[in-house]
Amino acid sequence: MTRSFPLTNYDLAATLDSGQVFRWIPRGAAWEGVLGDHWFRLWQTAGQLHAEGATGSSPWERLLHFLGTDEDLTAIRSSFPDDPPMRDAVAACPGLRLLRQDPWECLASFILSSTKQIVQIRQCVSLLCERFGQPVAVPPGTAPVYSFPPACRLAETEERQLRECKLGFRARYLGATARRVVQGGPMLEEIAGLPTEAARRELMELPGVGRKIADCVLLFAYGRQDAFPVDVWVQRALRQLYFPNRRPSFRTLERFAATHFGPFAGYAQQYLFHYVRTRLGRTAFPKASSRRRSPRPPSPPHEPH
DNA sequence: GGCCAGGTGTACC
DNA sequence: GGTACACATGGC
């Protein structure tokens, strides 16, 4: 059955294709994906979201929670620093949103993400679901889809089988983290109740999870909108947009990000990530050398008017 | 064929 | 506190 919901200030395509999630597939003007054990097809028209479920008992509330349709995006955007880079990034895609994902799926997916392109992460996640997930009900004529395999399923899977999903060296991390999550009982639920810094430390105890992946999980699954993942794209964005003609160290970028972007820094990060990835591209941002010093004395980064 | 990809762990200084 | 390198695989 299909239901419609009011929806404003929301760019569904950009949101589902912005590197937060890896299993939503465009089909014509719609997007198809799985939430838990439920298949959905989503599309939007002026002011409305349309959602088709495979059964009459689809979890609509969960879908809306996942999409974050209740979030006041205007208030969030107005908290951003009023500087040219942020204005450009927001103008490029004003309806970009953060999703509220399942922590395990998000954690496992980002363990696979290290030094992989997003298209390859999608492929790995898809293979994992096909081989170790459960079939999910779909409408007649729709290709079969599968749920994301739970930690207990991956914990008992041999590393060789994980590697066959093209995980490479990440297979060992995924298996080891799955076992830790299973042994830890409700650890992923308990993390939800911790302050952000304590939650980050807990996540970073898991094999294959460093600062960046921990921040992705905090931001994309636990709703910690002050978490600010700094990956290669965000490094490029910060260097080019805020430190042109300089060679800031990674540490400098982290310190800058921690203070510059305000209480919704993670949201600002997603706008910068999407902006640099879709509009500016890779070639505009040569990798900064960590050895060479700046040829000129440092000047303050770009300040608001 | 070389470089790069939503990094992390380890060894070393 | 840092820096260098290995780790798999595929796209461009």
Coordinates of C-alpha atoms (C1' of nucleotides) in Angstrom, one line a residue:
Chain A
M1 CA 0.0 0.0 0.0
T2 CA 1.0 3.6 -0.5
R3 CA 0.8 6.5 1.9
S4 CA 1.6 10.2 1.6
F5 CA 3.0 12.5 4.2
P6 CA 3.6 16.3 4.2
L7 CA 7.2 17.1 3.5
T8 CA 8.9 20.4 3.1
N9 CA 12.5 21.5 2.7
Y10 CA 13.6 18.0 2.0
D11 CA 15.8 16.7 -0.9
L12 CA 15.2 13.0 -0.8
A13 CA 17.5 12.1 -3.6
A14 CA 20.5 14.0 -2.2
T15 CA 19.9 12.7 1.3
L16 CA 19.7 9.0 0.2
D17 CA 22.7 9.5 -2.1
S18 CA 25.0 11.5 0.2
G19 CA 27.2 8.7 1.6
Q20 CA 25.3 8.2 4.8
V21 CA 23.5 5.0 3.7
F22 CA 24.6 2.5 1.1
R23 CA 21.5 0.4 0.1
W24 CA 19.0 2.8 -1.3
I25 CA 18.7 2.4 -5.1
P26 CA 17.3 4.9 -7.6
R27 CA 14.6 3.4 -9.8
G28 CA 13.2 6.1 -12.1
A29 CA 12.0 8.9 -10.0
A30 CA 11.8 6.7 -6.9
W31 CA 14.2 5.2 -4.4
E32 CA 13.9 1.7 -3.1
G33 CA 15.5 0.3 0.1
V34 CA 15.1 -1.7 3.2
L35 CA 14.5 -0.6 6.8
G36 CA 14.9 -3.4 9.2
D37 CA 12.7 -6.2 7.7
H38 CA 10.6 -3.9 5.5
W39 CA 11.0 -2.9 1.9
F40 CA 10.0 0.7 0.9
R41 CA 9.7 2.7 -2.3
L42 CA 9.9 6.4 -1.8
W43 CA 9.4 9.4 -4.1
Q44 CA 8.4 13.0 -3.5
T45 CA 6.2 15.6 -5.2
A46 CA 5.7 19.2 -4.3
G47 CA 5.3 19.3 -0.5
Q48 CA 4.7 15.5 -0.2
L49 CA 6.5 12.3 0.5
H50 CA 5.0 9.2 -1.0
A51 CA 5.9 5.8 0.5
E52 CA 5.0 2.4 -0.8
G53 CA 5.3 -0.6 1.5
A54 CA 5.2 -4.3 0.5
T55 CA 2.6 -5.1 3.1
G56 CA -0.3 -3.4 4.8
S57 CA 1.6 -3.3 8.1
S58 CA 4.7 -1.3 7.1
P59 CA 6.2 0.7 9.9
W60 CA 5.4 4.1 8.7
E61 CA 6.5 5.9 12.0
R62 CA 9.8 4.2 11.8
L63 CA 10.2 5.3 8.2
L64 CA 9.5 8.9 9.1
H65 CA 11.9 8.7 12.1
F66 CA 14.6 7.3 9.8
L67 CA 14.1 10.1 7.3
G68 CA 14.1 12.8 10.1
T69 CA 11.1 14.5 8.6
D70 CA 10.3 16.1 12.0
E71 CA 13.6 17.9 12.2
D72 CA 13.5 21.7 12.0
L73 CA 16.1 22.2 9.2
T74 CA 15.6 26.0 9.1
A75 CA 16.7 26.3 12.7
I76 CA 19.7 24.0 12.0
R77 CA 20.9 25.9 9.0
S78 CA 20.5 29.2 10.7
S79 CA 23.0 28.0 13.4
F80 CA 25.7 27.5 10.8
P81 CA 28.5 30.1 10.6
D82 CA 27.5 32.9 8.2
D83 CA 30.6 32.6 5.9
P84 CA 30.9 32.1 2.1
P85 CA 31.8 28.4 2.1
M86 CA 28.8 27.5 4.3
R87 CA 26.4 29.7 2.3
D88 CA 27.6 28.1 -1.0
A89 CA 27.3 24.6 0.4
V90 CA 23.8 25.1 1.7
A91 CA 22.7 26.9 -1.5
A92 CA 24.0 24.0 -3.6
C93 CA 21.6 21.5 -1.8
P94 CA 19.3 23.3 0.6
G95 CA 17.2 20.2 1.4
L96 CA 20.0 17.8 2.4
R97 CA 19.2 16.0 5.7
L98 CA 20.8 13.7 8.2
L99 CA 19.2 10.3 8.6
R100 CA 18.6 8.3 11.8
Q101 CA 20.0 4.9 11.1
D102 CA 20.2 1.6 13.0
P103 CA 23.5 1.7 14.9
W104 CA 24.6 -1.8 14.0
E105 CA 24.0 -1.4 10.3
C106 CA 25.7 2.0 10.3
L107 CA 28.7 0.7 12.3
A108 CA 29.2 -2.4 10.2
S109 CA 28.8 -0.4 6.9
F110 CA 31.4 2.2 7.9
I111 CA 33.8 -0.5 9.1
L112 CA 33.8 -1.5 5.4
S113 CA 34.2 2.0 4.2
S114 CA 37.9 2.6 4.9
T115 CA 39.8 3.5 1.8
K116 CA 36.9 2.4 -0.4
Q117 CA 34.9 4.4 -2.8
I118 CA 31.2 4.8 -2.0
V119 CA 30.2 2.7 -5.1
Q120 CA 32.4 -0.1 -3.7
I121 CA 31.0 0.2 -0.2
R122 CA 27.5 -0.2 -1.8
Q123 CA 28.7 -3.3 -3.6
C124 CA 30.1 -4.9 -0.4
V125 CA 27.0 -4.1 1.7
S126 CA 24.8 -5.5 -1.0
L127 CA 26.8 -8.8 -1.1
L128 CA 26.7 -9.1 2.7
C129 CA 22.9 -8.7 2.7
E130 CA 22.4 -11.2 -0.1
R131 CA 24.6 -13.9 1.5
F132 CA 23.9 -13.4 5.2
G133 CA 20.7 -11.4 5.5
Q134 CA 17.1 -12.7 5.3
P135 CA 14.7 -12.2 2.4
V136 CA 12.3 -9.4 2.8
A137 CA 8.8 -9.2 1.4
V138 CA 8.5 -7.2 -1.8
P139 CA 5.7 -6.4 -4.2
P140 CA 5.1 -8.8 -7.1
G141 CA 7.6 -8.2 -9.9
T142 CA 10.2 -6.5 -7.7
A143 CA 13.7 -8.0 -7.4
P144 CA 14.4 -9.8 -4.2
V145 CA 16.0 -7.8 -1.3
Y146 CA 17.4 -8.8 2.0
S147 CA 17.7 -7.5 5.5
F148 CA 21.0 -6.3 6.9
P149 CA 22.7 -9.3 8.7
P150 CA 22.6 -9.0 12.4
A151 CA 25.8 -9.0 14.5
C152 CA 25.2 -12.5 15.7
R153 CA 25.1 -13.8 12.1
L154 CA 28.3 -12.1 11.1
A155 CA 30.0 -13.1 14.4
E156 CA 29.6 -16.8 13.4
T157 CA 30.7 -16.2 9.7
E158 CA 34.2 -17.3 8.8
E159 CA 36.6 -14.6 7.7
R160 CA 37.0 -16.3 4.4
Q161 CA 33.3 -15.9 3.6
L162 CA 33.4 -12.3 4.6
R163 CA 36.4 -11.8 2.3
E164 CA 34.3 -13.2 -0.6
C165 CA 32.1 -10.2 -0.2
K166 CA 35.1 -8.2 -1.4
L167 CA 35.8 -6.7 2.0
G168 CA 39.6 -7.3 1.8
F169 CA 41.5 -6.5 5.0
R170 CA 38.3 -5.1 6.5
A171 CA 36.8 -8.6 6.8
R172 CA 38.8 -9.3 10.0
Y173 CA 37.6 -6.0 11.6
L174 CA 34.0 -6.7 10.8
G175 CA 34.1 -10.2 12.2
A176 CA 35.9 -9.2 15.3
T177 CA 33.6 -6.2 16.0
A178 CA 30.5 -8.4 15.4
R179 CA 31.8 -10.8 18.0
R180 CA 32.5 -8.0 20.5
V181 CA 29.0 -6.6 19.9
V182 CA 27.4 -10.0 20.6
Q183 CA 29.5 -10.6 23.7
G184 CA 28.8 -7.1 24.9
G185 CA 25.1 -7.8 25.2
P186 CA 23.2 -4.5 24.8
M187 CA 26.3 -2.4 24.3
L188 CA 25.0 -0.6 21.3
E189 CA 21.9 0.3 23.2
E190 CA 23.9 1.4 26.2
I191 CA 26.0 3.7 24.0
A192 CA 22.8 5.6 23.2
G193 CA 22.6 6.7 26.8
L194 CA 26.2 7.9 27.2
P195 CA 27.5 11.5 26.7
T196 CA 29.0 11.9 23.3
E197 CA 32.7 11.7 24.3
A198 CA 32.1 8.6 26.4
A199 CA 30.1 7.1 23.5
R200 CA 32.9 7.9 21.1
R201 CA 35.5 6.2 23.4
E202 CA 33.3 3.0 23.6
L203 CA 33.0 2.8 19.8
M204 CA 36.7 3.4 19.3
E205 CA 37.4 0.3 21.4
L206 CA 35.9 -1.8 18.7
P207 CA 38.3 -3.4 16.1
G208 CA 38.6 -1.3 12.9
V209 CA 36.8 1.7 14.5
G210 CA 38.9 4.9 14.8
R211 CA 37.9 8.5 15.3
K212 CA 36.4 9.0 11.9
I213 CA 34.2 5.9 11.8
A214 CA 33.1 6.4 15.4
D215 CA 32.0 10.0 14.5
C216 CA 30.1 8.7 11.5
V217 CA 28.2 6.3 13.8
L218 CA 27.6 9.0 16.4
L219 CA 26.3 11.4 13.7
F220 CA 24.3 9.0 11.4
A221 CA 22.9 6.6 14.0
Y222 CA 23.0 8.1 17.4
G223 CA 21.9 11.6 16.4
R224 CA 24.9 13.3 17.9
Q225 CA 24.8 16.3 15.7
D226 CA 28.0 17.8 17.1
A227 CA 30.0 14.8 15.9
F228 CA 32.2 15.9 13.0
P229 CA 33.7 13.1 10.9
V230 CA 36.8 14.3 9.1
D231 CA 37.5 12.1 6.0
V232 CA 39.5 12.9 2.9
W233 CA 36.7 14.8 1.3
V234 CA 36.0 17.0 4.4
Q235 CA 39.8 17.6 4.6
R236 CA 39.8 18.8 1.1
A237 CA 36.7 21.0 1.7
L238 CA 38.2 22.6 4.8
R239 CA 41.6 23.1 3.3
Q240 CA 40.3 24.7 0.1
L241 CA 37.4 26.7 1.5
Y242 CA 38.9 27.8 4.8
F243 CA 42.6 27.6 4.5
P244 CA 43.5 28.5 0.9
N245 CA 47.2 28.9 0.2
R246 CA 48.1 27.2 3.5
R247 CA 49.0 23.8 4.6
P248 CA 47.1 23.1 7.7
S249 CA 47.8 19.8 9.5
F250 CA 45.1 17.3 10.1
R251 CA 45.2 18.3 13.8
T252 CA 44.7 22.0 12.9
L253 CA 41.6 21.0 10.8
E254 CA 40.2 19.0 13.6
R255 CA 40.6 21.9 16.1
F256 CA 39.1 24.3 13.7
A257 CA 36.1 22.1 13.0
A258 CA 35.5 21.6 16.7
T259 CA 34.9 25.3 17.3
H260 CA 33.9 26.9 14.0
F261 CA 30.6 25.2 13.0
G262 CA 28.5 25.5 16.1
P263 CA 26.1 23.1 17.9
F264 CA 25.1 21.3 14.6
A265 CA 28.6 20.9 13.3
G266 CA 27.8 17.4 12.1
Y267 CA 25.0 18.8 9.9
A268 CA 27.4 21.4 8.6
Q269 CA 29.9 18.7 7.8
Q270 CA 27.4 16.8 5.7
Y271 CA 26.7 19.9 3.7
L272 CA 30.4 20.5 3.1
F273 CA 30.9 16.8 2.2
H274 CA 28.1 16.8 -0.3
Y275 CA 29.1 20.1 -1.7
V276 CA 32.7 19.2 -2.4
R277 CA 31.8 15.7 -3.7
T278 CA 29.2 16.8 -6.1
R279 CA 30.2 20.3 -7.2
L280 CA 33.9 20.8 -6.7
G281 CA 35.3 17.3 -7.2
R282 CA 38.6 15.9 -6.5
T283 CA 40.9 17.6 -9.0
A284 CA 40.3 21.0 -7.4
F285 CA 41.9 19.8 -4.2
P286 CA 45.4 18.6 -4.5
K287 CA 46.4 16.6 -1.5
A288 CA 48.3 18.8 0.9
S289 CA 51.7 17.6 1.9
S290 CA 52.3 16.9 5.6
R291 CA 55.9 17.8 5.2
R292 CA 56.0 21.0 3.4
R293 CA 55.5 24.1 5.4
S294 CA 53.3 27.0 4.4
P295 CA 55.3 29.5 2.2
R296 CA 53.7 32.4 4.0
P297 CA 52.9 33.1 7.6
P298 CA 49.6 31.8 8.8
S299 CA 46.6 34.0 8.7
P300 CA 43.3 33.5 10.4
P301 CA 40.8 31.3 8.6
H302 CA 37.9 32.9 6.9
E303 CA 35.7 34.8 9.4
P304 CA 32.1 35.7 9.1
H305 CA 31.2 39.2 8.0
Chain B
dG1 C1' 50.1 1.2 -14.8
dG2 C1' 49.7 4.6 -11.3
dC3 C1' 46.8 6.9 -8.2
dC4 C1' 43.0 7.1 -5.2
dA5 C1' 39.1 5.6 -2.2
dG6 C1' 33.8 8.7 3.8
dG7 C1' 40.9 4.8 7.7
dT8 C1' 42.8 1.9 11.1
dG9 C1' 46.5 -0.5 13.6
dT10 C1' 51.2 -0.9 14.5
dA11 C1' 55.9 0.2 14.9
dC12 C1' 58.9 3.6 15.6
dC13 C1' 60.8 8.3 16.9
Chain C
dG1 C1' 52.9 14.1 20.8
dG2 C1' 54.0 13.0 15.6
dT3 C1' 55.0 10.0 11.1
dA4 C1' 55.3 5.9 7.9
dC5 C1' 53.7 1.9 6.3
dA6 C1' 50.7 -2.4 5.4
dC7 C1' 46.4 -3.8 4.6
dA8 C1' 42.6 -5.7 -0.4
dT9 C1' 40.1 -4.3 -4.2
dG10 C1' 38.4 -1.9 -8.1
dG11 C1' 37.4 2.5 -10.8
dC12 C1' 39.4 5.9 -13.5

